[in-house]
Coordinates of C-alpha atoms in Angstrom, one line a residue:
X1 CA 6.9 -8.8 -12.1
X2 CA 7.9 -5.3 -12.6
X3 CA 4.7 -5.1 -14.9
X4 CA 2.7 -6.1 -12.6
X5 CA 3.6 -3.9 -9.8
X6 CA 2.7 -1.2 -11.9
X7 CA -0.5 -2.5 -12.9
X8 CA -1.0 -2.6 -9.3
X9 CA 0.0 0.6 -9.0
X10 CA -2.5 2.2 -12.3
X11 CA -5.1 0.4 -10.3
X12 CA -4.4 2.1 -7.5
X13 CA -3.9 5.6 -9.5
X14 CA -7.3 5.0 -10.7
X15 CA -9.1 4.2 -7.9
X16 CA -7.9 7.6 -6.2
X17 CA -9.5 9.4 -9.1
X18 CA -12.6 7.8 -8.8
X19 CA -13.2 8.7 -5.4
X20 CA -11.9 12.7 -5.8
X21 CA -14.3 12.6 -8.6
X22 CA -17.3 10.6 -7.1
X23 CA -16.2 13.0 -3.9
X24 CA -17.9 16.0 -6.1
X25 CA -20.2 14.1 -8.0
X26 CA -22.1 12.7 -3.8
X27 CA -21.5 15.9 -2.5
X28 CA -23.3 18.1 -5.7
X29 CA -26.2 15.2 -5.8
X30 CA -26.9 15.4 -2.1
X31 CA -27.2 19.4 -2.8
X32 CA -29.9 18.4 -5.4
X33 CA -31.6 16.4 -3.9
X34 CA -31.8 18.6 -0.7
X35 CA -32.8 21.4 -4.0
X36 CA -35.5 19.3 -5.3
X37 CA -36.9 18.8 -2.0
X38 CA -36.6 14.8 -2.6
X39 CA -37.3 12.5 0.8
X40 CA -34.7 10.1 2.2
X41 CA -35.5 7.2 0.9
X42 CA -36.1 8.9 -2.8
X43 CA -33.0 10.1 -1.6
X44 CA -30.8 6.9 -1.1
X45 CA -32.3 5.2 -4.0
X46 CA -32.3 7.2 -6.3
X47 CA -30.3 10.4 -6.3
X48 CA -27.4 8.5 -4.3
X49 CA -27.4 5.2 -5.6
X50 CA -27.6 6.6 -9.6
X51 CA -24.1 8.9 -8.6
X52 CA -22.9 6.8 -7.4
X53 CA -23.0 3.7 -9.6
X54 CA -21.8 6.3 -11.6
X55 CA -18.4 4.6 -12.0
X56 CA -20.0 1.2 -13.0
X57 CA -21.9 2.7 -15.7
X58 CA -18.8 4.3 -16.9
X59 CA -16.6 0.8 -16.7
X60 CA -18.9 -1.2 -18.5
X61 CA -19.7 1.8 -21.5
X62 CA -14.9 1.9 -21.4
X63 CA -14.8 -1.8 -21.5
X64 CA -17.7 -2.6 -23.8
X65 CA -17.1 0.8 -26.8
X66 CA -13.2 1.2 -25.8
X67 CA -11.5 -2.3 -25.4
X68 CA -14.3 -5.0 -27.1
X69 CA -14.4 -6.8 -23.0
X70 CA -18.7 -6.8 -22.4
X71 CA -17.7 -9.6 -20.0
X72 CA -14.8 -7.6 -18.0
X73 CA -18.1 -5.0 -17.3
X74 CA -20.3 -7.2 -16.4
X75 CA -18.5 -8.3 -13.7
X76 CA -17.6 -5.2 -12.8
X77 CA -21.1 -5.1 -12.4
X78 CA -21.4 -8.6 -10.5
X79 CA -18.2 -8.0 -7.9
X80 CA -19.5 -4.2 -7.4
X81 CA -23.3 -5.6 -6.5
X82 CA -21.2 -8.2 -4.5
X83 CA -19.0 -6.0 -2.9
X84 CA -21.7 -3.6 -1.8
X85 CA -23.7 -5.9 -0.5
X86 CA -21.8 -7.7 1.8
X87 CA -18.9 -4.9 2.7
X88 CA -21.1 -1.3 2.3
X89 CA -23.5 -3.2 5.5
X90 CA -20.3 -4.8 6.6
X91 CA -18.3 -2.1 7.2
X92 CA -21.3 0.1 8.6
X93 CA -22.4 -2.2 11.9
X94 CA -18.9 -1.5 12.7
X95 CA -17.7 2.1 12.4
X96 CA -22.1 2.5 13.3
X97 CA -22.3 2.7 17.5
X98 CA -24.5 -1.2 18.2
X99 CA -26.0 -2.6 15.4
X100 CA -28.3 -0.4 11.7
X101 CA -31.6 -0.1 11.7
X102 CA -33.7 -1.8 8.8
X103 CA -37.0 -1.3 8.0
X104 CA -39.4 -2.7 6.1
X105 CA -39.7 -0.3 3.4
X106 CA -36.4 -1.5 2.5
X107 CA -37.0 -5.4 3.7
X108 CA -40.4 -5.1 1.8
X109 CA -39.9 -3.0 -1.3
X110 CA -35.7 -1.7 -1.6
X111 CA -34.5 -5.7 -1.5
X112 CA -37.3 -6.7 -2.7
X113 CA -37.4 -5.0 -6.0
X114 CA -33.8 -5.4 -6.5
X115 CA -34.2 -9.6 -6.1
X116 CA -36.6 -9.5 -9.4
X117 CA -33.6 -7.6 -10.7
X118 CA -31.1 -10.1 -10.3
X119 CA -34.1 -12.4 -11.9
X120 CA -34.2 -10.4 -14.2
X121 CA -30.8 -10.0 -15.3
X122 CA -30.0 -13.8 -14.9
X123 CA -33.4 -14.0 -16.3
X124 CA -31.9 -11.8 -19.6
X125 CA -28.9 -13.3 -20.6
X126 CA -30.8 -16.9 -20.3
X127 CA -33.4 -15.6 -23.0
X128 CA -29.9 -14.4 -25.1
X129 CA -29.3 -17.8 -25.1
X130 CA -31.9 -19.5 -26.4
X131 CA -33.2 -17.5 -28.5
X132 CA -30.0 -16.1 -30.0
X133 CA -27.4 -18.9 -29.1
X134 CA -24.1 -18.1 -30.4
X135 CA -20.5 -19.9 -29.8
X136 CA -18.6 -18.4 -26.7
X137 CA -14.3 -18.4 -26.5
X138 CA -13.5 -21.9 -25.0
X139 CA -16.1 -23.6 -26.9
X140 CA -19.6 -22.5 -23.5
X141 CA -22.7 -22.5 -24.9
X142 CA -22.6 -18.6 -25.9
X143 CA -25.6 -16.3 -26.2
X144 CA -26.4 -12.6 -28.0
X145 CA -27.7 -9.6 -26.0
X146 CA -29.7 -7.4 -28.8
X147 CA -31.6 -4.4 -28.2
X148 CA -35.0 -5.3 -27.3
X149 CA -33.6 -7.9 -24.8
X150 CA -31.8 -5.0 -23.3
X151 CA -35.1 -2.9 -23.2
X152 CA -36.9 -5.4 -21.0
X153 CA -34.5 -4.8 -17.7
X154 CA -34.6 -0.7 -18.6
X155 CA -38.2 -1.0 -18.8
X156 CA -38.0 -2.8 -15.6
X157 CA -36.2 0.2 -13.9
X158 CA -38.0 3.3 -15.6
X159 CA -41.6 0.4 -13.1
X160 CA -38.8 0.9 -9.8
X161 CA -38.2 5.1 -10.6
X162 CA -41.9 5.4 -11.4
X163 CA -41.9 3.5 -7.7
X164 CA -39.8 6.3 -6.1
X165 CA -42.1 9.4 -8.3
X166 CA -44.9 8.0 -6.3
X167 CA -43.2 8.4 -2.7
X168 CA -41.8 11.5 -3.4
X169 CA -44.9 13.0 -4.2
X170 CA -46.4 11.5 -1.5
X171 CA -43.8 13.3 0.8
X172 CA -43.8 16.7 2.6
X173 CA -40.7 17.1 2.2
X174 CA -39.7 21.1 1.1
X175 CA -37.0 21.7 -1.4
X176 CA -34.9 24.3 0.5
X177 CA -34.3 26.9 -2.4
X178 CA -31.0 28.5 -1.0
X179 CA -28.7 26.4 -3.4
X180 CA -26.8 27.6 -6.0
X181 CA -28.4 25.0 -8.8
X182 CA -26.3 26.0 -11.3
X183 CA -22.6 25.8 -9.6
X184 CA -23.5 22.3 -8.0
X185 CA -24.7 21.2 -11.2
X186 CA -21.7 22.4 -12.7
X187 CA -19.9 19.4 -9.9
X188 CA -22.0 17.2 -10.9
X189 CA -20.8 17.9 -13.9
X190 CA -17.3 17.4 -13.2
X191 CA -17.1 15.1 -10.3
X192 CA -19.1 12.9 -13.9
X193 CA -15.6 13.1 -15.7
X194 CA -13.1 12.7 -13.1
X195 CA -15.1 9.3 -12.5
X196 CA -14.3 8.8 -16.2
X197 CA -10.6 8.8 -16.4
X198 CA -10.5 6.8 -12.8
X199 CA -12.5 3.7 -14.3
X200 CA -10.7 4.1 -16.8
X201 CA -7.4 4.0 -15.8
X202 CA -8.9 0.8 -13.2
X203 CA -10.8 -1.1 -16.8
X204 CA -6.4 -1.0 -17.9
X205 CA -5.1 -2.5 -15.1
X206 CA -7.5 -5.1 -15.4
X207 CA -6.5 -6.2 -19.0
X208 CA -3.1 -6.1 -18.2
X209 CA -3.3 -7.6 -15.0
X210 CA -5.4 -10.7 -16.8
X211 CA -2.9 -10.9 -19.7
X212 CA 0.2 -10.8 -17.6
X213 CA -1.6 -14.2 -15.3
X214 CA -3.3 -15.5 -18.1
X215 CA -6.3 -15.7 -17.0
X216 CA -10.1 -14.3 -18.0
X217 CA -9.7 -10.3 -17.9
X218 CA -13.6 -10.0 -16.1
X219 CA -12.1 -11.5 -13.8
X220 CA -9.4 -8.7 -12.1
X221 CA -13.3 -6.5 -12.9
X222 CA -14.3 -8.4 -10.7
X223 CA -11.9 -7.5 -8.1
X224 CA -9.9 -4.9 -8.9
X225 CA -12.4 -2.7 -11.2
X226 CA -15.6 -3.4 -8.9
X227 CA -13.8 -2.6 -5.3
X228 CA -12.3 1.0 -7.3
X229 CA -15.1 1.5 -8.8
X230 CA -17.7 0.7 -5.5
X231 CA -15.1 3.2 -3.4
X232 CA -18.2 6.1 -4.0
X233 CA -21.1 3.7 -2.6
X234 CA -19.1 2.9 0.8
X235 CA -17.8 6.7 1.6
X236 CA -21.6 7.4 0.1
X237 CA -22.7 4.8 3.3
X238 CA -20.1 5.2 6.6
X239 CA -20.8 8.7 5.9
X240 CA -24.7 8.2 6.3
X241 CA -23.6 5.3 8.6
X242 CA -21.3 7.7 11.4
X243 CA -24.4 10.3 11.1
X244 CA -26.6 7.5 12.0
X245 CA -28.5 7.8 8.6
X246 CA -29.3 3.6 8.4
X247 CA -32.2 4.9 5.8
X248 CA -29.6 6.2 3.2
X249 CA -27.0 3.7 4.0
X250 CA -29.1 1.1 3.3
X251 CA -31.1 1.8 0.3
X252 CA -28.0 3.5 -1.3
X253 CA -26.8 -0.3 -1.2
X254 CA -29.6 -1.1 -2.8
X255 CA -30.8 1.6 -4.9
X256 CA -27.1 1.4 -7.0
X257 CA -26.9 -2.2 -7.7
X258 CA -30.7 -2.3 -9.1
X259 CA -29.2 0.9 -11.2
X260 CA -26.1 -1.1 -11.8
X261 CA -27.9 -4.5 -12.9
X262 CA -30.9 -3.1 -14.7
X263 CA -29.4 0.5 -16.8
X264 CA -25.8 0.1 -16.4
X265 CA -25.8 -3.6 -18.7
X266 CA -27.8 -3.3 -20.9
X267 CA -26.5 0.4 -22.0
X268 CA -23.6 -1.4 -22.6
X269 CA -25.7 -3.4 -25.5
X270 CA -28.0 -0.6 -26.6
X271 CA -25.0 2.0 -27.5
X272 CA -23.7 -1.4 -29.4
X273 CA -26.2 -2.6 -30.9
X274 CA -25.7 -6.7 -29.8
X275 CA -23.0 -8.1 -27.7
X276 CA -22.0 -11.4 -26.8
X277 CA -22.2 -13.7 -24.2
X278 CA -20.3 -16.7 -22.7
X279 CA -23.5 -18.7 -19.6
X280 CA -20.1 -20.8 -18.4
X281 CA -19.0 -17.7 -17.1
X282 CA -22.4 -15.8 -16.7
X283 CA -24.1 -18.8 -13.9
X284 CA -21.0 -18.9 -11.2
X285 CA -20.4 -14.9 -11.4
X286 CA -25.2 -14.7 -10.8
X287 CA -25.3 -17.4 -8.8
X288 CA -22.7 -16.2 -6.4
X289 CA -25.0 -12.5 -6.6
X290 CA -27.8 -14.8 -5.8
X291 CA -25.7 -15.4 -2.2
X292 CA -25.2 -13.1 -1.2
X293 CA -28.5 -11.8 -2.3
X294 CA -30.6 -14.3 0.0
X295 CA -27.5 -12.7 3.2
X296 CA -28.5 -10.1 2.5
X297 CA -32.0 -10.6 2.9
X298 CA -32.4 -13.3 6.4
X299 CA -29.3 -10.8 7.7
X300 CA -31.7 -7.3 7.4
X301 CA -34.7 -9.0 7.9
X302 CA -34.0 -10.6 11.5
X303 CA -35.0 -8.6 13.8
X304 CA -35.1 -5.9 11.7
X305 CA -31.7 -4.7 12.5
X306 CA -27.6 -5.4 11.2
X307 CA -26.7 -5.8 14.4
X308 CA -22.1 -6.3 14.6
X309 CA -21.9 -10.0 14.9
X310 CA -23.7 -10.2 11.7
X311 CA -21.8 -7.6 9.5
X312 CA -18.8 -9.2 10.2
X313 CA -20.4 -12.5 8.9
X314 CA -20.8 -10.5 6.1
X315 CA -17.2 -9.5 6.0
X316 CA -16.5 -13.6 6.2
X317 CA -18.9 -13.9 2.5
X318 CA -17.1 -11.7 0.9
X319 CA -13.6 -12.8 1.7
X320 CA -14.3 -16.0 1.1
X321 CA -16.0 -15.1 -2.5
X322 CA -12.2 -13.2 -2.7
X323 CA -10.5 -16.2 -1.9
X324 CA -12.5 -18.3 -4.8
X325 CA -11.7 -15.7 -7.5
X326 CA -7.8 -15.8 -6.5
X327 CA -8.0 -20.5 -6.8
X328 CA -9.4 -19.5 -10.0
X329 CA -6.7 -17.0 -10.9
X330 CA -3.8 -20.2 -10.3
X331 CA -6.2 -22.5 -11.4
X332 CA -6.5 -24.2 -8.8
X333 CA -10.2 -24.5 -9.3
X334 CA -11.3 -23.4 -13.3
X335 CA -15.4 -22.7 -12.1
X336 CA -15.2 -19.7 -14.5

C-alpha cells in the first residue's frame, strides 16, 4: 500500500511539473503566434495544439525509447484524446457563461479532419497486422508497425498543415513586432524541458502501478499519464473559454488530438524503427475513442452550440470510460 501511495505521489509531482512547464510553453506559443501574425483558428489548431501536445509526444518517446513500453505510449495518447474530447469541452461549458458556440469551420473542417486522423491511425495498425503479422502477449494477434507504415499518418498531418497554411496565407492578421522573439523562444524551450521531466515521472508511475496491481501498464497510461499530460490542453482551453474565445477552445482540442494521433504515435515508430502492437488491446481502445468522437461531433453540431446539459453529458461519458478501465484493472471484465 505504501508503494502505491508513493507511486501516486510521483504521479502528482510529475503532473505539477508538467503543469508548470506547460504554462511557460503555452504562454510562449501564444506570443509567437501573435508575433508572426497568425489567425485565431491557426493559433488554436496548430500553435497552441502542438505546444500543449508536447507532453503526449514526450510520453510516447520516453515510454518507447527508455522503457520499451510502446503500448503504454499509445494508451496515453488514446486516453488523452478521450479526455480532450469529453472533459475539456464539458468543463469549458460549465465555467463559461451559458453555452460555448461552435462554427461551421470547426465542425466541418477541424472535426472531420480529426475523424480522418482516427481512421488513419486505426488503418495503420490494421495494415501492420495484415502485412506484418507477429505474435503478441497472451497469444493475441499482433502486427509490426514499420517506418513506411508510420509515414502514412505523418503524410496526412502534412496535408493538415498545408490546409492551415492556406488559412494563414489568406488572413489579414498582422505581425506584432513588439514581442521579443529570442526571449520567447528561450522560455518555450525551458517549458519543453520541464514537460519531459514531468512526463518521465508520470510514465514511471504508470509502469509501477501496473506492476503493483498486476495489470497491463497501458491501462494506467490511459488514465494516469493521459490525465496528467492533458492538463496543458485543459489549461489553454478553459482560459480561452473564460476569455470568451470558444474558437481557440475547441480548435485546440481538435488540433491537439490530430497532432497526437498523426504525429506523436508514428514518431515513436520512426525513431525506434519498428514496433509490435497487440491488436486485441488496440481495437477496444480505438473503439471507445471512435465513440467519444461521434458523441463530440453530434453534440457540437446540434444548434452549433455546446449547452451546459450537453457538457454534463460529455463529462458523464468520460466517467463511464474511467469506470470501464477501473473494472478492467480489478479483473471484473477482460475486454483489454
